[in-house]
Amino acid sequence: MKMTKFIHRSTQFSLQTKVFLTFLALLLFVLCCFLVYVNVVVIRPLKQKTVQDTLVTTTKVREQVDLYMDQQNQLSQRILSSKDIFATMDKSSSAHSDYERLKQIRKLKDIIFQAIGPSMNIKDMSIYDKQGILLTSYLGSGQPPVSIHTLLGDSKVGREWAGSGFVLVRQGDTISFVRTVNDQNGKVYGYLCIQMDQRVIQSFTEGISAGEVYILNQQGEQMTGIELGTQAMQWTKPQWEEGLEVDEHNNYITYSTSPSTGWVTYIVTPSKSVFGSIQKVQTISILLITALMLISFVYIYLSTRNLLLPIRKLRSQIWRINYSNLNLKVDDRPKNNDLLLLNEAFQDLMERLQQSIDREKTALHEEVKARNSALQAQIAPHFIHNVLYLISIAAQEGKTKVVSDMCKHLSESLRYIVSSPYAHVTLSEELEHTRHYLSLVQQKYEDDLEWDIDADLLAKEVRLPRLVIQPFVENCIEHAFCHTSPPWHIQITVKQYNGLWALEIRDNGDGFTPEKIQEILANIQQSRSGTTMINNQETGLGNMGIVNSVNRLKLMYSNRLFFNIFNNQGHGAKGATIQIIGSLTKDFY
């Protein structure tokens, strides 16, 4: 029998070992999922953003070059806007003597100076006649070609130029902006050539990217950038205005086409430069995951080793058993299985805790039930005493019908008071009892007392303790109208909205002094929300009636009840208002 118990315990430890191995596999799965998450959620979007930033950089370079070319176009427009430029060029082309030609050339320089001034971000500006022969150079430092046709013939774009708009050609380190000088009728008087330093355009591309920047025209001629190596790809005119490609050397090539010049800006960036930081993030993530896996392996190994230690002891005890010591005493409790022992202790603790909670709930319920009964017992005799006093007065005055009606109302009130005193009632039933009470009281005051009860149909859903509204009304009658001339009016209003119900009792009496309001609220506060009863038997304003009624409500609603008392405000307003707000749900605060 003992041998069977040993084997059973060994099987239990084997299952525990499997659980730890399963935990190890789950840990590996979680770490793999984390690696996939890093690659999908972090690395991939970061790569896309890096590629997009490279394309944006290309577009910025292209926009700067376009802006510079647009400045040269505006510069040429200022020259052509002069009204004397056409006549001067026409006279210089048809001059019969060198003196006359030189005179017209000087006028051309004056026109240029008046149009652009002395400061220019260019190398030089030249003007050619309609045969393409050089007339003058503004600065004389750009060494312009003698014939414009020679300049245009050296470039593919120049050979295809039809003389409309402007054309950009490169010759060495100079990029020339060439356009015709023509009037509104289209008559050509010559050519205007602005020589720009290629290094100025090259400066737009310096330090803006980790890769090499190249700018090519529509014919594939290189306009700026370092010379293309023999291993560089031969670019052609791209199909799209902007885009990204990867060449055979794993370089990322982003390009952007200018809509005004037709130039294509290329940025060739090695993949290491594009994704260098991303690869570092990926490497750090892999190293971190690897470190966590190694730490987890060591921790699980040590935990499993400690778990298997009781198994080794159990195995040694099994080996020690033989025919001579079969009576070896072995503790029947599974000391080595700490998880089972902990589970048994926890279950026992939960059972004892549940028993304690049940006993506490029962005791608290009985205590609340007894306290509520005591509070109601304080109010009911007080109410009956007052009504019987009114009936006796009516009987002494010989008002038989009044006594009969009052007895009927008293009978309904007594039936309401004594039937199921511990059960809660609806707000509608409580208002009906208040109507009987006010009908009894009105027999005494007749037309001097006016009352009105306004409640919606949803008042049937609100639950209240018995006799909580009548004491507030009684206080109005006994204390509010002492120094107020009739008619006396009592208004009871019940409304519901957004899961709350609100009860207001308003009168037109004397109102409360600030000290009295503070006294009433202090009495309610000192009663600790119904945990301490007010045993004072006096019926003065703010004593047993109001405080006990509020306490009974708080016994039922706890922190889901709000009570307030204040004097009526406004022009000509008199009296006071008692306000009670409760919640139909348990999440009022």
XYZ file of N, CA and C in Angstrom, residues 113-305:
579
model
N 21.569 97.303 -67.054
C 21.889 97.829 -65.720
C 20.631 98.390 -65.049
N 19.822 99.117 -65.826
C 18.594 99.678 -65.265
C 17.608 98.582 -64.852
N 17.658 97.453 -65.547
C 16.690 96.386 -65.281
C 17.101 95.511 -64.098
N 18.393 95.149 -63.992
C 18.803 94.171 -62.984
C 19.751 94.753 -61.954
N 20.346 95.918 -62.189
C 21.245 96.503 -61.217
C 22.600 95.839 -61.214
N 23.448 96.213 -60.253
C 24.827 95.708 -60.261
C 24.982 94.332 -59.636
N 24.049 93.875 -58.777
C 24.227 92.610 -58.048
C 23.408 91.518 -58.705
N 24.051 90.425 -59.041
C 23.388 89.279 -59.660
C 24.054 88.008 -59.168
N 23.240 86.963 -59.005
C 23.764 85.658 -58.602
C 24.014 84.809 -59.844
N 24.725 85.386 -60.810
C 25.038 84.693 -62.064
C 26.481 84.995 -62.439
N 27.002 84.236 -63.434
C 28.359 84.493 -63.913
C 28.380 85.675 -64.889
N 27.430 85.692 -65.820
C 27.408 86.767 -66.813
C 26.085 86.718 -67.548
N 25.842 87.774 -68.353
C 24.658 87.845 -69.201
C 25.093 88.381 -70.561
N 24.663 87.673 -71.635
C 25.074 88.048 -72.995
C 23.847 88.237 -73.863
N 24.012 89.144 -74.864
C 22.938 89.406 -75.824
C 23.494 89.161 -77.228
N 22.785 88.394 -78.049
C 23.154 88.062 -79.414
C 22.130 88.684 -80.353
N 22.604 88.995 -81.577
C 21.673 89.541 -82.564
C 20.871 88.395 -83.167
N 19.994 88.723 -84.123
C 19.107 87.696 -84.648
C 19.831 86.682 -85.510
N 21.100 86.973 -85.947
C 21.901 85.979 -86.643
C 22.675 85.090 -85.677
N 22.546 85.387 -84.329
C 23.226 84.574 -83.329
C 24.628 85.040 -83.035
N 25.029 86.249 -83.509
C 26.372 86.767 -83.261
C 26.351 87.581 -81.967
N 27.382 87.406 -81.170
C 27.473 88.090 -79.888
C 27.526 89.596 -80.077
N 26.609 90.313 -79.402
C 26.623 91.763 -79.424
C 27.388 92.325 -78.222
N 27.025 91.861 -77.025
C 27.688 92.392 -75.835
C 27.565 91.396 -74.696
N 28.451 91.511 -73.772
C 28.441 90.740 -72.531
C 28.389 91.732 -71.385
N 27.474 91.566 -70.461
C 27.250 92.562 -69.416
C 28.451 92.697 -68.493
N 28.981 91.575 -68.015
C 30.123 91.616 -67.107
C 31.440 91.327 -67.806
N 31.378 90.542 -68.859
C 32.592 90.204 -69.594
C 33.459 89.169 -68.915
N 32.947 88.514 -67.861
C 33.751 87.525 -67.136
C 33.340 86.096 -67.419
N 32.224 85.919 -68.129
C 31.750 84.562 -68.357
C 32.314 83.907 -69.595
N 33.080 84.644 -70.417
C 33.625 84.131 -71.665
C 32.554 83.415 -72.488
N 31.529 84.185 -72.894
C 30.460 83.552 -73.671
C 30.944 83.208 -75.080
N 30.355 82.208 -75.709
C 30.726 81.872 -77.087
C 30.343 83.004 -78.042
N 31.118 83.091 -79.130
C 30.869 84.160 -80.101
C 29.541 83.965 -80.805
N 29.168 82.749 -81.065
C 27.918 82.461 -81.769
C 27.021 81.633 -80.853
N 25.739 82.005 -80.793
C 24.780 81.263 -79.965
C 24.512 79.900 -80.555
N 24.677 79.763 -81.874
C 24.425 78.476 -82.515
C 25.480 77.456 -82.117
N 26.688 77.926 -81.871
C 27.737 77.018 -81.402
C 27.381 76.451 -80.037
N 26.868 77.326 -79.166
C 26.462 76.883 -77.814
C 25.313 75.881 -77.887
N 24.331 76.196 -78.718
C 23.182 75.307 -78.807
C 23.505 74.012 -79.527
N 24.419 74.065 -80.460
C 24.749 72.861 -81.212
C 25.506 71.831 -80.398
N 26.150 72.244 -79.308
C 26.907 71.298 -78.481
C 26.010 70.483 -77.549
N 24.729 70.797 -77.494
C 23.820 70.091 -76.572
C 22.644 69.528 -77.341
N 22.202 68.335 -76.929
C 21.042 67.731 -77.569
C 19.798 68.577 -77.377
N 19.645 69.146 -76.206
C 18.463 69.945 -75.960
C 18.480 71.212 -76.795
N 19.686 71.751 -77.048
C 19.764 72.952 -77.872
C 19.412 72.675 -79.320
N 19.806 71.506 -79.816
C 19.509 71.178 -81.215
C 18.017 70.957 -81.442
N 17.305 70.600 -80.402
C 15.862 70.358 -80.537
C 15.031 71.597 -80.217
N 15.719 72.690 -79.809
C 14.974 73.895 -79.427
C 14.392 74.569 -80.648
N 13.086 74.945 -80.555
C 12.386 75.572 -81.684
C 12.296 77.078 -81.546
N 12.922 77.650 -80.524
C 12.931 79.097 -80.368
C 11.813 79.644 -79.533
N 10.972 78.790 -78.925
C 9.884 79.250 -78.062
C 10.243 78.932 -76.618
N 9.823 79.824 -75.705
C 10.138 79.611 -74.302
C 11.615 79.832 -74.045
N 12.198 79.007 -73.168
C 13.631 79.107 -72.894
C 14.224 77.706 -72.917
N 15.538 77.629 -73.010
C 16.247 76.359 -73.052
C 17.453 76.471 -72.117
N 17.814 75.345 -71.484
C 18.926 75.275 -70.554
C 19.944 74.294 -71.107
N 21.169 74.753 -71.320
C 22.240 73.905 -71.845
C 23.455 74.055 -70.953
N 24.273 72.994 -70.900
C 25.472 73.005 -70.074
C 26.708 72.923 -70.956
N 27.700 73.731 -70.600
C 28.984 73.723 -71.288
C 30.075 73.854 -70.223
N 30.683 72.737 -69.888
C 31.692 72.756 -68.825
C 31.041 73.000 -67.482
N 31.524 74.004 -66.762
C 30.971 74.356 -65.459
C 29.914 75.434 -65.544
N 29.468 75.756 -66.760
C 28.492 76.827 -66.967
C 27.195 76.244 -67.502
N 26.098 76.668 -66.911
C 24.763 76.328 -67.400
C 24.147 77.602 -67.946
N 23.756 77.569 -69.220
C 23.263 78.762 -69.898
C 21.752 78.711 -70.019
N 21.140 79.847 -69.675
C 19.695 80.046 -69.823
C 19.504 80.886 -71.086
N 18.913 80.311 -72.138
C 18.817 80.972 -73.452
C 17.355 81.139 -73.814
N 17.008 82.332 -74.278
C 15.663 82.588 -74.782
C 15.733 83.650 -75.871
N 14.729 83.730 -76.701
C 14.693 84.720 -77.783
C 14.231 86.067 -77.253
N 14.720 87.152 -77.916
C 14.257 88.507 -77.632
C 13.254 88.852 -78.720
N 11.968 88.795 -78.398
C 10.935 89.037 -79.404
C 9.850 89.899 -78.801
N 9.155 90.642 -79.679
C 8.100 91.523 -79.210
C 6.776 90.772 -79.155
N 5.692 91.531 -78.932
C 4.378 90.906 -78.806
C 3.893 90.303 -80.116
N 4.397 90.794 -81.202
C 3.997 90.248 -82.504
C 4.789 89.012 -82.893
N 5.748 88.632 -82.073
C 6.551 87.454 -82.355
C 7.782 87.731 -83.190
N 8.076 88.961 -83.470
C 9.255 89.292 -84.265
C 10.510 89.105 -83.416
N 11.471 88.340 -83.905
C 12.696 88.013 -83.184
C 13.750 89.078 -83.486
N 14.339 89.661 -82.431
C 15.386 90.663 -82.565
C 16.759 90.112 -82.184
N 16.762 88.950 -81.507
C 18.038 88.376 -81.102
C 17.820 87.351 -79.999
N 18.894 87.110 -79.215
C 18.858 86.091 -78.171
C 19.453 86.659 -76.894
N 18.892 86.211 -75.768
C 19.398 86.569 -74.449
C 19.941 85.307 -73.788
N 21.155 85.380 -73.269
C 21.801 84.217 -72.655
C 22.316 84.611 -71.269
N 21.858 83.874 -70.248
C 22.321 84.084 -68.872
C 23.210 82.909 -68.496
N 24.468 83.184 -68.177
C 25.403 82.130 -67.780
C 25.366 81.965 -66.256
N 25.043 80.749 -65.797
C 24.979 80.430 -64.366
C 26.104 79.467 -64.015
N 26.616 79.627 -62.813
C 27.689 78.756 -62.338
C 27.076 77.436 -61.887
N 27.541 76.355 -62.463
C 27.037 75.036 -62.107
C 27.254 74.730 -60.635
N 28.283 75.338 -60.038
C 28.576 75.076 -58.635
C 27.502 75.681 -57.711
N 26.812 76.736 -58.161
C 25.721 77.296 -57.366
C 24.592 76.289 -57.222
N 24.241 75.652 -58.339
C 23.191 74.623 -58.279
C 23.672 73.423 -57.488
N 24.958 73.096 -57.643
C 25.523 71.974 -56.898
C 25.444 72.218 -55.386
N 25.536 73.482 -54.959
C 25.494 73.793 -53.523
C 24.135 73.469 -52.911
N 23.071 73.452 -53.749
C 21.752 73.101 -53.222
C 21.694 71.660 -52.744
N 22.572 70.813 -53.265
C 22.521 69.378 -52.983
C 23.517 68.945 -51.928
N 24.362 69.854 -51.465
C 25.419 69.453 -50.534
C 24.873 69.323 -49.119
N 25.193 68.207 -48.472
C 24.813 67.966 -47.079
C 23.345 67.688 -46.859
N 22.571 67.570 -47.921
C 21.135 67.349 -47.752
C 20.785 65.874 -47.670
N 21.670 65.011 -48.118
C 21.387 63.582 -48.111
C 22.692 62.820 -47.952
N 22.567 61.576 -47.461
C 23.747 60.714 -47.315
C 24.182 60.127 -48.646
N 23.335 60.226 -49.662
C 23.675 59.674 -50.970
C 24.169 60.744 -51.933
N 24.442 60.315 -53.169
C 24.889 61.212 -54.234
C 23.686 61.782 -54.972
N 23.794 63.089 -55.346
C 22.698 63.776 -56.015
C 23.108 64.065 -57.453
N 22.241 63.718 -58.396
C 22.471 63.963 -59.817
C 21.233 64.644 -60.380
N 21.485 65.581 -61.324
C 20.391 66.250 -62.017
C 20.625 66.096 -63.507
N 19.690 65.490 -64.222
C 19.783 65.229 -65.660
C 18.640 65.941 -66.359
N 18.904 66.355 -67.615
C 17.827 66.953 -68.396
C 17.035 65.853 -69.100
N 16.067 66.272 -69.916
C 15.188 65.302 -70.562
C 15.921 64.416 -71.563
N 17.056 64.896 -72.084
C 17.824 64.115 -73.057
C 18.858 63.214 -72.371
N 18.878 63.188 -71.030
C 19.812 62.329 -70.316
C 21.164 62.965 -70.084
N 21.347 64.240 -70.438
C 22.620 64.917 -70.193
C 22.690 65.369 -68.740
N 23.849 65.180 -68.125
C 24.021 65.535 -66.728
C 24.213 67.030 -66.593
N 23.354 67.675 -65.809
C 23.408 69.111 -65.630
C 24.218 69.505 -64.398
N 24.219 68.677 -63.366
C 25.016 68.960 -62.172
C 25.240 67.651 -61.436
N 26.103 67.693 -60.422
C 26.452 66.491 -59.680
C 27.799 65.966 -60.113
N 28.356 65.042 -59.302
C 29.649 64.461 -59.662
C 29.486 63.597 -60.894
N 30.611 63.365 -61.580
C 30.547 62.595 -62.818
C 30.105 61.164 -62.528
N 29.220 60.669 -63.374
C 28.735 59.311 -63.210
C 29.861 58.319 -63.480
N 30.042 57.344 -62.589
C 31.068 56.328 -62.785
C 30.663 55.307 -63.823
N 31.609 54.496 -64.182
C 31.333 53.475 -65.203
C 30.393 52.405 -64.674
N 30.358 52.214 -63.311
C 29.489 51.202 -62.738
C 28.082 51.717 -62.478
N 27.879 53.070 -62.647
C 26.558 53.634 -62.377
C 25.575 53.209 -63.458
N 24.325 53.119 -63.077
C 23.303 52.708 -64.036
C 23.035 53.840 -65.029
N 22.615 53.472 -66.212
C 22.286 54.446 -67.242
C 20.798 54.794 -67.119
N 20.559 55.983 -66.587
C 19.176 56.359 -66.343
C 18.491 56.797 -67.632
N 17.242 56.530 -67.698
C 16.399 57.004 -68.791
C 15.306 57.878 -68.199
N 14.549 58.505 -69.067
C 13.478 59.360 -68.598
C 12.436 58.520 -67.859
N 12.163 58.824 -66.588
C 11.232 57.991 -65.815
C 9.804 58.144 -66.316
N 8.996 57.119 -66.011
C 7.605 57.149 -66.449
C 6.744 58.038 -65.555
N 7.148 58.219 -64.310
C 6.337 58.983 -63.360
C 7.109 60.235 -62.937
N 6.369 61.213 -62.411
C 7.005 62.449 -61.963
C 7.860 62.219 -60.723
N 7.417 61.343 -59.816
C 8.170 61.016 -58.614
C 8.130 59.512 -58.401
N 9.184 58.975 -57.814
C 9.194 57.552 -57.569
C 10.462 57.086 -56.903
N 10.543 55.770 -56.694
C 11.688 55.139 -56.041
C 11.956 53.811 -56.718
N 13.247 53.522 -56.946
C 13.658 52.254 -57.540
C 14.881 51.738 -56.802
N 15.141 50.459 -56.979
C 16.326 49.824 -56.397
C 17.130 49.226 -57.548
N 18.433 49.631 -57.660
C 19.251 49.143 -58.773
C 19.888 47.795 -58.421
N 20.701 47.318 -59.320
C 21.314 45.997 -59.149
C 22.351 45.987 -58.037
N 22.848 47.145 -57.626
C 23.818 47.225 -56.535
C 23.134 47.471 -55.185
N 21.818 47.277 -55.138
C 21.033 47.440 -53.903
C 21.063 48.890 -53.413
N 21.152 49.838 -54.345
C 21.077 51.250 -54.012
C 19.638 51.731 -54.185
N 19.207 52.598 -53.280
C 17.866 53.177 -53.371
C 17.960 54.473 -54.164
N 17.231 54.529 -55.299
C 17.266 55.683 -56.195
C 15.898 56.345 -56.160
N 15.849 57.551 -55.633
C 14.622 58.342 -55.641
C 14.771 59.454 -56.671
N 13.704 59.780 -57.378
C 13.759 60.787 -58.426
C 12.512 61.648 -58.380
N 12.667 62.875 -58.893
C 11.569 63.833 -58.971
C 11.778 64.690 -60.205
N 10.740 64.829 -61.041
C 10.823 65.544 -62.312
C 10.267 66.954 -62.167
N 10.999 67.939 -62.696
C 10.558 69.330 -62.633
C 9.529 69.590 -63.721
N 8.387 70.165 -63.389
C 7.394 70.461 -64.434
C 7.782 71.649 -65.306
N 8.688 72.515 -64.854
C 9.036 73.712 -65.619
C 10.251 73.485 -66.513
N 11.294 72.849 -66.004
C 12.526 72.654 -66.779
C 12.630 71.271 -67.400
N 11.848 70.303 -66.882
C 11.968 68.940 -67.369
C 13.162 68.193 -66.783
N 13.936 68.838 -65.918
C 15.077 68.171 -65.300
C 14.589 67.112 -64.297
N 15.370 66.060 -64.173
C 15.056 64.973 -63.246
C 16.151 64.945 -62.174
N 15.737 65.082 -60.919
C 16.683 65.037 -59.800
C 16.726 63.624 -59.237
N 17.925 63.043 -59.222
C 18.121 61.694 -58.694
C 18.963 61.774 -57.418
N 18.595 60.955 -56.412
C 19.434 60.765 -55.222
C 19.704 59.275 -55.089
N 20.964 58.905 -55.194
C 21.374 57.506 -55.104
C 21.942 57.286 -53.705
N 21.239 56.473 -52.905
C 21.630 56.239 -51.516
C 21.856 54.756 -51.291
N 22.998 54.353 -50.775
C 23.215 52.936 -50.450
C 22.221 52.472 -49.386
N 21.872 51.201 -49.452
C 20.890 50.669 -48.503
C 21.378 50.763 -47.066
N 22.705 50.683 -46.867
C 23.235 50.796 -45.504
C 22.961 52.184 -44.926
N 23.054 53.205 -45.776
C 22.796 54.554 -45.295
C 21.314 54.780 -45.021
N 20.451 54.116 -45.817
C 19.011 54.299 -45.649
C 18.516 53.592 -44.398
N 18.945 52.342 -44.223
C 18.410 51.515 -43.142
C 19.427 51.232 -42.047
N 20.460 52.071 -41.954
C 21.469 51.819 -40.920
C 20.893 51.893 -39.518
N 20.151 52.962 -39.214
C 19.569 53.107 -37.880
C 18.503 52.052 -37.614
N 17.767 51.684 -38.678
C 16.728 50.667 -38.498
C 17.362 49.314 -38.178
N 18.457 49.000 -38.841
C 19.134 47.741 -38.551
C 19.674 47.717 -37.130
N 20.087 48.897 -36.627
C 20.543 48.942 -35.244
C 19.393 48.624 -34.288
N 18.212 49.209 -34.568
C 17.046 48.915 -33.738
C 16.704 47.435 -33.778
N 16.768 46.864 -34.978
C 16.459 45.445 -35.116
C 17.487 44.594 -34.370
N 18.760 44.969 -34.466
C 19.802 44.214 -33.775
C 19.628 44.294 -32.266
N 19.322 45.511 -31.772
C 19.117 45.669 -30.329
C 17.917 44.844 -29.867
N 16.849 44.814 -30.674
C 15.668 44.029 -30.308
C 16.006 42.547 -30.226
N 16.775 42.061 -31.204
C 17.145 40.643 -31.193
C 18.023 40.325 -29.990
N 18.984 41.198 -29.698
C 19.847 40.965 -28.538
C 19.041 40.992 -27.246
N 18.095 41.926 -27.144
C 17.277 42.006 -25.940
C 16.431 40.752 -25.770
N 15.824 40.301 -26.857
C 15.008 39.091 -26.779
C 15.865 37.888 -26.420
N 17.053 37.808 -27.021
C 17.946 36.695 -26.707
C 18.338 36.709 -25.232
N 18.637 37.897 -24.698
C 18.999 37.998 -23.285
C 17.836 37.581 -22.384
N 16.625 38.011 -22.741
C 15.460 37.612 -21.954
C 15.235 36.109 -22.005
N 15.453 35.503 -23.165
C 15.296 34.061 -23.279
C 16.319 33.328 -22.425
N 17.580 33.799 -22.436
C 18.602 33.138 -21.632
C 18.279 33.259 -20.141
N 17.860 34.468 -19.717
C 17.496 34.641 -18.317
C 16.316 33.754 -17.947
N 15.335 33.662 -18.848
C 14.177 32.812 -18.588
C 14.578 31.348 -18.508
N 15.480 30.911 -19.404
C 15.944 29.533 -19.364
C 16.624 29.218 -18.027
N 17.480 30.140 -17.582
C 18.190 29.908 -16.314
C 17.193 29.858 -15.157
N 16.236 30.798 -15.157
C 15.265 30.824 -14.070
C 14.420 29.549 -14.053
N 13.944 29.129 -15.214
C 13.113 27.921 -15.272
C 13.929 26.691 -14.900
N 15.191 26.674 -15.317
C 16.044 25.523 -14.977
C 16.223 25.414 -13.465
N 16.522 26.554 -12.811
C 16.709 26.527 -11.357
C 15.415 26.178 -10.631
N 14.288 26.722 -11.121
C 13.007 26.409 -10.487
C 12.674 24.929 -10.630
N 12.903 24.394 -11.808
C 12.620 22.970 -12.026
C 13.533 22.097 -11.182
N 14.775 22.531 -11.042
C 15.716 21.760 -10.219
C 15.253 21.715 -8.762
